[in-house]
């Protein structure tokens, strides 16, 4: 069996009995039932993921996948494509936002070259899974072949499975790739059927003309390739990106290990959609990190039925929003396990 | 000079030059300018508060002020008043949500009896500043005398000034007091002129009848006392609460020390409004912790012109929302100080 099939087959639905037990405990903690809102919801979800009534999260791993995009030749980004390898180097030397954020939360960090259009030097923290020197320009050709699409996902699976399983208990997804909000928007349009004008946003800051070029590029790519709405591999191959495929694989492998995934912004969420298309049980393992500034992110979140934890006006990627949200996830578990119940604390309940 | 006057006189406006220097540095870090949204805003604000271009936050202190409310006799709360002392005891024994949250962020925690309607036992972590055994019922009498209002604020100032100044660099406000969303709503109405029906919410969970009683109580209190919209002491005395006055004092004393305040939900925000009425320069030191589920919280936040960091559907108080938001504040400073600039990392900037 292929790596992808094995991984998809290993994914189980979340454990409803553990979730019911966690809900019951939440209702008996010394606070009005539901008064901790999403914090309670997350703790209950994690009970289902970890298949135990008192889940615990404490070992985050940030995986940043990098790739380049032929569509940048259509003028869809505010930054030149050379910034992708430059920012990968910046991450390897610890100067990027995600480095600071990973350190703050004590996360193990893995940087992966999935398809950067430059030769990167060997570095102990860089995992080389380069499929090609950037994707094709989706407005005139496929992003990648069908074989490359499968290879990208399986590379992502391998990145996760190569880690010591005990070294992390939650995956934080991140990415770097100049131009990658364009394929992410195309993926969203292909899956949801929403109009590109309602999805395409300013990314890292294109002006009005750049926004128009970006929207036109997504429309042209969809008209050219007509990807099947329920075929993740077809979508990834025709309008995707290597780092997006890698992230989809990383998500699948993490879920197959029975661990949750804290999803970052627009590009990571597109990858999560592909993972859910490949196995719908993935949905129960996803936690929304943040609400991106990017226009179509709400459409993605609604399709996935996930409610992000923070809304800080971010539009950076790299895993930054998910890393900022991470402490809330860890704390949600502590609330469930460590607070006193009404009976333990001899506190009176709500008036009948 | 009185403690209150001395404190008010010690408050300085935030440092605009430090804020400009921080803004300049943010614009040169290796990310699109503004891509970290509120995280950037907070780092710049903290530069102004700490009067340095690279602020640092790492020693949070949670102060939970507790008090009881005569207005509970009007049936405004879902929980009986006896829960206030019970929850204070729960906090002293470490079983409440705020205990778990404080521990997660490594915060020093101070619990203060400002006016609980029960004799509480001596405990090394309990500060006794009891003004009275609960307030008067604001629907028929003043909450407290003018002298008690000043005493409550000065008690809050004393709580802060009694701490080793080096032991904390940010205050997280918290409170416990069955019925205290009612005086908080009355304070908001008195200051902003907004209608009680647009402010009064369900607190910890009153039903429709309870909500109607609560709204009627606020309307009756305002009609009876007609507090002056710009007179914090009059408002506190007529429709306030001892823990709310104590928090206003704690905020003033923290700001007078040149330190920021991370404001929790509906009751804490009412206290922050009183502090700003007493000295408008306080506003620059306030960071909004979370957006409460309580109806009128948005009106308060708009009046204060602060934008909360998280929106998790919380309606607990105790300082819980601010404690959950705290890691974002600490991280905002690290981003500003530790990220590389474009020049340092040799990363290309945005296309001209």
XYZ file of C-alpha atoms in Angstrom:
704
model
C 0.000 0.000 0.000
C 1.214 3.522 -0.710
C 2.265 5.885 2.057
C -0.792 8.020 1.341
C -3.260 5.133 1.462
C -1.713 3.737 4.649
C -1.980 7.139 6.283
C -5.568 7.720 5.189
C -6.548 4.286 6.478
C -4.969 4.948 9.882
C -7.205 7.933 10.607
C -9.970 7.300 13.144
C -12.963 9.476 13.993
C -12.548 11.406 17.259
C -13.791 9.585 20.375
C -17.330 10.692 21.210
C -17.355 8.961 24.606
C -14.284 10.894 25.759
C -15.888 14.117 24.524
C -19.066 13.371 26.481
C -17.024 12.717 29.630
C -15.115 15.987 29.129
C -18.359 17.900 28.583
C -19.749 16.425 31.781
C -16.653 17.497 33.739
C -16.750 21.020 32.236
C -20.358 21.354 33.422
C -19.289 20.565 36.996
C -16.303 22.895 37.255
C -16.626 25.956 39.540
C -17.904 28.398 36.911
C -21.216 28.842 35.134
C -21.570 26.101 32.488
C -20.193 27.368 29.197
C -18.722 30.555 30.735
C -15.316 29.822 29.196
C -16.781 29.642 25.695
C -14.365 28.417 23.040
C -11.846 27.414 25.709
C -14.314 24.781 26.883
C -15.072 23.688 23.318
C -11.387 23.178 22.561
C -10.839 21.116 25.705
C -13.758 18.871 24.762
C -12.518 18.510 21.191
C -9.056 17.559 22.449
C -10.625 14.925 24.706
C -12.056 13.404 21.531
C -8.724 13.646 19.709
C -6.673 12.143 22.543
C -9.431 9.665 23.436
C -9.302 10.595 27.118
C -11.518 12.726 29.349
C -8.601 14.872 30.578
C -6.461 15.707 27.543
C -3.091 17.382 27.881
C -1.113 19.445 25.377
C 2.432 20.627 25.976
C 4.757 19.760 23.109
C 3.997 21.883 20.052
C 5.844 21.349 16.779
C 5.871 24.053 14.125
C 6.395 22.773 10.583
C 7.030 25.486 7.998
C 6.830 24.290 4.396
C 8.287 26.494 1.668
C 7.715 26.587 -2.069
C 7.677 28.899 -5.060
C 4.952 29.615 -7.561
C 5.135 30.116 -11.313
C 2.072 32.339 -11.089
C 4.233 35.086 -9.564
C 5.207 35.820 -13.182
C 1.629 37.131 -13.540
C 2.334 39.888 -10.991
C 0.188 38.530 -8.147
C 2.456 39.446 -5.220
C 3.741 42.610 -3.608
C 7.120 40.964 -2.980
C 9.535 39.485 -5.571
C 9.849 35.674 -5.731
C 13.464 35.848 -4.555
C 12.067 36.586 -1.093
C 11.034 32.929 -0.632
C 14.605 31.549 -0.378
C 15.713 34.698 1.471
C 13.017 34.195 4.089
C 13.822 30.476 4.388
C 17.411 31.496 5.175
C 16.114 34.105 7.615
C 14.115 31.352 9.346
C 17.172 29.093 9.495
C 19.112 31.906 11.145
C 16.301 32.659 13.585
C 15.274 36.128 12.407
C 11.702 35.580 11.194
C 8.508 36.112 13.154
C 7.908 32.372 13.405
C 11.297 31.896 15.091
C 10.400 34.357 17.821
C 6.928 32.866 18.178
C 8.188 29.260 18.265
C 10.700 30.119 20.949
C 8.017 31.833 23.036
C 5.889 28.678 23.088
C 8.807 26.259 23.377
C 8.038 24.632 20.043
C 10.271 22.338 18.070
C 10.549 23.894 14.605
C 11.074 22.127 11.298
C 11.665 24.044 8.059
C 11.017 22.112 4.858
C 12.014 22.974 1.297
C 9.094 21.530 -0.686
C 9.835 23.394 -3.893
C 11.768 26.612 -3.487
C 13.037 27.937 -6.835
C 16.633 28.216 -5.647
C 19.303 25.836 -4.427
C 19.377 26.135 -0.654
C 22.503 25.295 1.330
C 22.558 22.299 3.650
C 21.506 23.246 7.159
C 20.787 20.973 10.132
C 17.325 22.517 10.545
C 16.344 22.370 6.869
C 14.613 19.269 5.548
C 15.087 18.902 1.809
C 11.952 17.524 0.136
C 12.226 19.648 -2.989
C 9.839 18.315 -5.648
C 10.836 20.915 -8.263
C 12.180 24.466 -8.589
C 8.753 26.039 -8.101
C 5.387 25.178 -9.651
C 4.207 25.920 -13.179
C 2.241 29.096 -13.844
C -1.322 27.925 -13.177
C -2.732 30.478 -15.619
C -1.128 28.612 -18.552
C -0.135 25.138 -17.307
C -0.679 22.778 -14.397
C 1.067 23.622 -11.144
C 2.524 20.121 -11.029
C 1.991 16.659 -12.487
C -0.328 14.172 -10.814
C 2.728 12.196 -9.700
C 4.257 15.324 -8.157
C 0.999 16.057 -6.317
C 1.053 12.638 -4.675
C 4.785 12.998 -4.024
C 4.249 16.369 -2.316
C 1.618 14.955 0.027
C 3.716 11.890 0.777
C 6.756 14.084 1.441
C 4.683 15.936 4.027
C 3.663 12.625 5.593
C 7.310 11.574 5.700
C 8.347 14.809 7.405
C 5.971 14.040 10.276
C 6.717 10.343 10.484
C 10.465 11.026 10.543
C 10.056 12.892 13.846
C 10.196 11.098 17.174
C 6.471 10.590 17.846
C 6.995 11.444 21.528
C 8.596 14.779 20.658
C 5.330 16.549 19.809
C 1.662 16.338 20.714
C 0.248 19.019 18.416
C 1.187 20.232 14.938
C 1.280 23.925 14.111
C 1.209 24.434 10.347
C 3.226 27.175 8.699
C 4.385 28.112 5.216
C 6.491 30.492 3.222
C 6.036 31.053 -0.504
C 5.793 34.311 -2.365
C 2.581 34.195 -4.406
C 0.964 31.385 -2.463
C -2.263 33.182 -1.553
C -3.134 32.819 -5.277
C -3.132 28.986 -5.393
C -4.748 28.936 -1.942
C -7.580 31.106 -3.300
C -7.880 28.837 -6.349
C -8.122 25.771 -4.088
C -10.848 27.443 -2.041
C -12.784 28.362 -5.198
C -12.395 24.878 -6.655
C -13.680 23.177 -3.494
C -16.431 25.556 -2.379
C -17.570 26.947 -5.718
C -17.332 30.478 -4.295
C -16.447 33.231 -6.771
C -12.777 34.308 -6.959
C -13.837 37.923 -6.316
C -15.150 36.817 -2.913
C -11.969 34.901 -2.073
C -8.975 36.725 -3.519
C -7.429 39.214 -1.107
C -4.386 41.455 -0.902
C -1.997 38.829 0.490
C 1.039 40.571 1.915
C -0.182 43.843 0.418
C -0.823 44.141 -3.320
C -2.397 47.359 -4.590
C -5.689 47.553 -6.505
C -4.070 46.641 -9.823
C -2.242 43.715 -8.272
C -5.510 42.558 -6.712
C -7.208 42.660 -10.132
C -4.327 40.668 -11.683
C -4.563 38.125 -8.892
C -8.306 37.680 -9.274
C -7.910 37.333 -13.058
C -5.161 34.753 -12.553
C -7.396 32.614 -10.335
C -10.297 32.894 -12.788
C -8.052 31.977 -15.721
C -6.548 28.991 -13.903
C -9.944 27.619 -12.915
C -11.339 28.089 -16.451
C -8.293 26.402 -17.954
C -8.065 23.390 -15.636
C -11.639 22.915 -14.362
C -10.459 20.976 -11.273
C -12.945 18.487 -9.756
C -14.432 19.918 -6.526
C -14.054 16.649 -4.601
C -10.700 15.503 -6.007
C -7.914 16.803 -3.772
C -5.129 15.398 -5.941
C -6.582 16.938 -9.106
C -6.958 20.323 -7.382
C -3.440 20.195 -5.933
C -1.980 19.181 -9.283
C -3.762 21.795 -11.390
C -3.888 24.894 -9.154
C -1.962 24.020 -5.975
C 1.533 24.411 -4.625
C 4.249 22.125 -3.324
C 4.189 23.577 0.199
C 0.390 23.292 0.252
C 0.576 19.627 -0.712
C 3.290 19.077 1.871
C 1.139 20.657 4.565
C -1.852 18.513 3.578
C 0.378 15.475 4.031
C 1.730 16.737 7.362
C -1.834 17.230 8.580
C -2.870 13.727 7.508
C 0.134 12.112 9.191
C -0.405 14.050 12.421
C -4.076 13.086 12.519
C -3.178 9.467 11.755
C -1.036 9.592 14.934
C -4.125 10.716 16.885
C -2.829 14.248 17.397
C -4.523 17.609 16.794
C -3.525 20.205 14.226
C -3.542 23.926 14.968
C -4.149 25.477 11.573
C -2.632 28.841 10.691
C -4.077 31.233 8.100
C -5.172 31.304 4.478
C -2.627 28.931 2.908
C -2.582 26.455 5.792
C -6.356 26.385 5.787
C -6.376 25.572 2.058
C -4.067 22.646 2.849
C -6.425 21.554 5.636
C -9.312 21.573 3.147
C -7.387 19.216 0.862
C -6.681 16.932 3.830
C -10.382 16.860 4.753
C -11.302 16.069 1.144
C -8.947 13.096 1.342
C -10.470 11.920 4.637
C -13.435 13.723 6.226
C -12.517 12.417 9.707
C -9.611 14.884 9.672
C -12.085 17.676 10.457
C -12.479 16.658 14.099
C -8.725 17.075 14.661
C -8.466 20.629 13.335
C -8.297 23.685 15.582
C -8.517 27.081 13.944
C -5.568 29.225 14.981
C -6.567 32.667 13.816
C -8.914 34.549 11.536
C -6.756 35.867 8.695
C -7.186 39.276 7.158
C -7.284 37.534 3.769
C -10.728 37.942 2.212
C -11.630 34.310 1.558
C -10.491 32.885 4.872
C -13.998 33.047 6.329
C -15.293 30.938 3.415
C -12.619 28.345 4.167
C -13.344 28.318 7.897
C -17.068 27.990 7.273
C -16.493 25.087 4.876
C -14.302 23.369 7.482
C -16.716 24.332 10.284
C -13.911 25.539 12.499
C -13.934 28.632 14.660
C -10.530 30.293 15.045
C -9.205 31.201 18.483
C -7.745 34.645 17.818
C -8.528 37.517 15.475
C -5.562 39.866 15.539
C -5.659 41.279 12.006
C -2.737 39.088 10.902
C -1.727 38.530 7.283
C 1.736 37.017 7.582
C 1.530 33.240 7.412
C 4.612 31.255 8.542
C 2.408 29.703 11.242
C 2.383 32.995 13.131
C -1.326 33.106 13.941
C -1.449 29.512 15.077
C 1.638 29.985 17.244
C 0.032 33.035 18.859
C -3.105 30.979 19.549
C -1.225 27.970 20.906
C -1.137 29.006 24.600
C -4.942 29.048 24.621
C -5.000 25.410 23.487
C -2.572 24.263 26.155
C -4.464 26.263 28.777
C -7.827 24.821 27.713
C -6.596 21.380 28.745
C -5.291 22.656 32.075
C -8.643 24.273 32.843
C -10.420 20.975 32.263
C -7.975 18.907 34.295
C -7.005 21.253 37.132
C -10.063 23.324 38.112
C -12.134 22.230 41.108
C -15.681 20.926 40.702
C -18.558 22.507 42.633
C -18.612 19.473 44.918
C -14.848 19.540 45.568
C -14.894 23.265 46.388
C -18.234 23.307 48.250
C -19.528 26.105 46.049
C -23.274 26.502 45.535
C -24.661 25.964 42.023
C -26.971 28.084 39.918
C -30.369 28.876 41.416
C -32.947 26.283 40.401
C -2.064 65.371 49.728
C -4.356 62.350 49.728
C -3.267 58.978 48.362
C -5.684 59.418 45.474
C -4.446 62.889 44.536
C -0.795 61.852 44.787
C -1.477 58.908 42.518
C -3.415 60.925 39.961
C -0.635 63.527 39.863
C 2.032 60.872 39.238
C 0.445 59.676 35.994
C 2.267 60.767 32.816
C 1.077 60.542 29.232
C 2.666 57.675 27.268
C 5.940 58.545 25.491
C 5.226 59.436 21.848
C 8.919 59.432 20.864
C 9.376 55.853 22.050
C 6.239 54.871 20.153
C 7.553 56.468 16.959
C 10.858 54.605 17.347
C 8.998 51.332 17.868
C 6.801 51.973 14.830
C 9.899 52.627 12.758
C 11.482 49.368 13.871
C 8.267 47.407 13.204
C 8.274 48.753 9.649
C 11.789 47.387 9.092
C 11.299 43.893 10.468
C 11.291 40.980 7.983
C 7.547 40.882 7.313
C 5.213 43.116 5.348
C 4.594 46.309 7.335
C 1.533 45.843 9.517
C 1.261 42.117 8.770
C 1.157 41.287 12.478
C -1.833 43.559 13.047
C -2.770 44.084 16.676
C 0.451 42.397 17.803
C 2.380 45.290 16.273
C -0.008 47.844 17.766
C 0.444 46.403 21.254
C 4.242 46.432 20.981
C 4.165 50.079 19.944
C 1.788 50.987 22.759
C 4.034 49.245 25.268
C 7.001 51.209 23.952
C 5.054 54.324 24.880
C 4.146 52.948 28.309
C 7.682 51.815 29.175
C 9.232 54.860 27.487
C 11.659 52.707 25.478
C 11.758 51.555 21.851
C 12.109 47.880 22.783
C 9.687 47.203 25.617
C 9.687 43.937 27.524
C 6.921 42.246 29.501
C 7.462 39.140 31.594
C 6.148 39.521 35.136
C 2.339 39.540 35.179
C 0.415 40.110 38.396
C -3.234 39.126 38.660
C -5.220 41.083 41.235
C -8.685 39.712 41.946
C -10.924 42.052 43.933
C -14.057 40.635 45.559
C -17.197 42.301 46.836
C -20.900 41.747 47.354
C -23.873 43.716 46.090
C -27.105 44.657 47.824
C -28.825 44.681 44.439
C -28.724 40.848 44.409
C -31.834 41.134 46.616
C -33.589 42.339 43.424
C -32.973 38.952 41.751
C -30.391 40.113 39.219
C -28.103 37.059 39.304
C -28.345 33.397 38.374
C -26.214 32.461 41.371
C -26.947 33.132 45.082
C -24.835 35.812 46.844
C -23.265 33.181 49.124
C -21.211 32.136 46.090
C -18.984 35.232 46.425
C -17.261 34.108 49.665
C -17.337 30.492 48.497
C -15.524 31.416 45.302
C -12.998 33.543 47.203
C -12.226 30.475 49.304
C -12.018 28.380 46.130
C -9.485 30.886 44.765
C -7.461 30.748 47.972
C -7.352 26.968 47.695
C -6.407 27.094 44.008
C -9.516 25.577 42.434
C -10.912 28.469 40.380
C -10.315 29.159 36.696
C -8.109 32.152 37.516
C -5.804 29.943 39.589
C -5.204 27.624 36.659
C -4.781 30.543 34.277
C -2.407 32.436 36.602
C -0.248 29.360 37.009
C -0.106 28.853 33.230
C 1.294 32.354 32.710
C 3.486 32.362 35.801
C 1.589 35.236 37.370
C 1.787 36.398 40.929
C -1.808 36.389 42.212
C -3.321 38.623 44.874
C -6.872 38.100 46.158
C -8.460 41.081 47.887
C -11.581 41.231 50.038
C -12.935 44.682 49.200
C -16.411 44.107 50.592
C -17.523 40.491 50.731
C -20.676 40.069 52.832
C -19.157 37.379 55.039
C -16.281 37.117 57.480
C -13.430 35.450 55.644
C -10.733 33.531 57.515
C -7.172 34.834 57.588
C -5.124 33.422 54.731
C -1.605 34.383 53.595
C -2.862 35.080 50.064
C -5.910 37.112 51.081
C -5.562 40.866 51.493
C -8.234 42.265 53.765
C -9.434 45.690 52.591
C -13.069 45.142 53.489
C -14.922 48.461 53.349
C -18.283 46.992 54.392
C -20.290 43.752 54.281
C -21.486 44.365 50.724
C -22.941 47.484 49.100
C -26.397 48.969 49.540
C -29.143 47.984 47.101
C -28.674 50.612 44.390
C -32.355 50.466 43.460
C -33.318 52.019 46.815
C -30.145 53.525 48.316
C -26.583 54.471 47.397
C -24.110 51.634 46.934
C -21.738 53.325 49.356
C -21.062 56.705 50.958
C -18.787 59.215 49.238
C -16.148 58.521 51.893
C -16.374 54.783 51.203
C -15.992 55.417 47.463
C -12.723 57.265 48.021
C -11.654 54.638 50.555
C -12.311 51.845 48.046
C -10.172 53.482 45.372
C -7.413 54.246 47.852
C -7.509 50.665 49.128
C -6.913 49.525 45.543
C -3.988 51.935 45.260
C -2.563 50.599 48.509
C -2.823 46.987 47.304
C -0.590 47.825 44.342
C 1.833 50.027 46.220
C 2.257 47.385 48.928
C 3.745 45.002 46.326
C 7.457 44.979 45.540
C 7.512 47.204 42.443
C 10.085 44.914 40.797
C 7.811 41.893 41.220
C 5.447 42.784 38.365
C 5.542 44.683 35.095
C 1.896 44.392 34.046
C -1.365 44.274 35.994
C -4.115 41.835 35.062
C -7.406 42.908 36.602
C -9.866 40.381 37.957
C -12.931 40.333 40.164
C -15.464 38.151 41.900
C -18.820 39.413 43.065
C -22.220 37.835 42.528
C -24.454 40.508 40.992
C -21.623 42.771 39.833
C -22.594 42.955 36.173
C -25.521 45.093 37.366
C -23.431 47.955 38.867
C -20.986 47.618 35.952
C -23.879 48.151 33.536
C -25.089 51.124 35.588
C -21.587 52.659 35.481
C -21.464 52.229 31.708
C -24.905 53.827 31.308
C -24.005 56.712 33.622
C -20.784 57.513 31.733
C -21.802 56.899 28.133
C -25.494 57.770 28.279
C -26.305 54.532 26.464
C -29.663 52.966 27.308
C -29.683 50.158 29.908
C -31.453 47.857 27.409
C -28.361 48.140 25.177
C -25.955 47.413 28.038
C -27.527 44.919 30.417
C -26.724 41.308 29.556
C -27.210 37.860 31.048
C -24.117 37.887 33.272
C -23.345 34.362 34.353
C -26.635 33.225 32.871
C -29.924 34.791 34.026
C -33.087 33.800 32.163
C -35.407 36.252 30.369
C -37.191 37.233 33.592
C -33.895 37.761 35.380
C -32.692 39.887 32.490
C -35.814 42.040 32.714
C -35.333 42.452 36.497
C -31.705 43.404 35.929
C -32.540 45.997 33.307
C -35.277 47.427 35.537
C -32.833 47.578 38.457
C -30.312 49.590 36.428
C -33.015 51.952 35.176
C -34.380 52.425 38.704
C -30.908 53.075 40.149
C -30.062 55.650 37.490
C -33.420 57.418 37.872
C -33.063 57.484 41.659
C -29.442 58.701 41.888
C -28.867 60.587 38.613
C -25.076 60.201 38.824
C -22.959 62.862 37.068
C -21.508 61.459 33.814
C -18.043 62.884 34.453
C -17.815 62.352 38.214
C -16.204 58.987 38.880
C -16.565 59.238 42.646
C -20.265 60.118 42.408
C -20.880 57.215 40.020
C -18.942 54.765 42.186
C -20.733 55.929 45.301
C -24.256 55.820 43.896
C -24.266 52.788 41.574
C -20.837 51.129 41.939
C -19.269 48.350 43.928
C -16.382 47.999 46.355
C -14.408 45.651 44.091
C -14.986 47.999 41.154
C -13.632 50.946 43.131
C -10.709 48.830 44.284
C -9.896 47.880 40.697
C -10.075 51.519 39.588
C -7.529 52.307 42.287
C -5.307 49.376 41.325
C -5.352 50.584 37.729
C -4.427 54.136 38.735
C -1.547 52.976 40.939
C -0.181 50.658 38.247
C -0.310 53.412 35.639
C 1.323 55.833 38.071
C 4.215 53.337 38.220
C 4.503 53.521 34.425
C 3.166 50.005 33.880
C 0.429 48.738 31.553
C -2.887 47.242 32.579
C -4.413 44.261 30.821
C -8.120 44.747 31.360
C -10.440 41.756 31.725
C -14.135 41.795 30.876
C -17.296 43.723 31.700
C -16.679 44.597 35.359
C -12.971 45.309 34.969
C -13.701 47.506 31.992
C -16.218 49.504 34.047
C -13.456 50.050 36.612
C -11.086 51.150 33.826
C -13.676 53.706 32.694
C -13.765 55.176 36.197
C -9.957 55.347 36.214
C -9.937 57.153 32.863
C -12.555 59.605 34.139
C -10.238 60.372 37.039
C -7.245 60.855 34.727
C -7.608 60.631 30.916
C -3.905 59.762 30.491
C -4.740 56.316 31.898
C -6.210 55.390 28.515
C -2.800 54.975 26.862
C -1.833 52.338 29.423
C -4.857 50.088 28.912
C -4.762 46.917 26.828
C -8.051 45.177 26.160
C -7.844 41.543 27.207
C -10.925 40.017 25.671
C -14.288 40.821 24.176
C -16.854 39.698 26.741
C -20.118 38.008 25.837
C -21.850 40.626 28.012
C -24.019 42.865 25.856
C -22.667 46.285 26.802
C -18.971 45.437 26.685
C -18.621 46.761 23.148
C -20.011 50.119 24.271
C -17.394 50.251 27.016
C -14.542 49.271 24.693
C -15.624 51.862 22.144
C -15.749 54.558 24.816
C -12.263 53.594 25.990
C -11.074 53.218 22.379
C -9.424 49.904 23.108
C -9.471 46.842 20.903
C -9.417 43.557 22.812
C -6.930 40.839 21.910
C -9.116 37.743 22.089
C -12.771 36.960 21.500
C -13.443 33.535 22.949
C -17.074 33.865 23.997
C -16.114 34.221 27.661
C -18.465 35.406 30.408
C -16.659 34.443 33.591
C -14.696 37.385 34.940
C -12.041 36.671 37.612
C -9.466 38.047 35.156
C -9.832 34.940 33.000
C -10.007 36.659 29.607
C -7.074 38.939 30.333
C -4.986 36.019 31.587
C -5.760 34.094 28.398
C -4.692 37.128 26.344
C -1.502 37.751 28.324
C 0.861 35.556 26.259
C 0.068 37.684 23.205
C 1.229 40.802 25.064
C 4.517 39.252 26.165
C 5.075 37.887 22.663
C 4.351 41.251 21.027
C 7.387 42.682 22.817
C 9.583 39.750 21.795
C 8.578 40.189 18.144
C 9.623 43.821 18.257
C 12.922 43.194 20.006
C 14.037 39.849 18.551
C 13.015 39.721 14.876
C 15.588 40.562 12.217
C 15.278 43.675 10.078
C 15.321 43.435 6.269
C 18.854 44.817 6.291
C 20.108 42.396 8.955
C 18.642 39.383 7.122
C 19.418 40.541 3.576
C 15.794 40.053 2.538
C 14.395 42.089 -0.364
C 11.633 44.567 0.398
C 8.284 45.135 -1.223
C 8.286 45.943 -4.960
C 8.429 49.686 -5.544
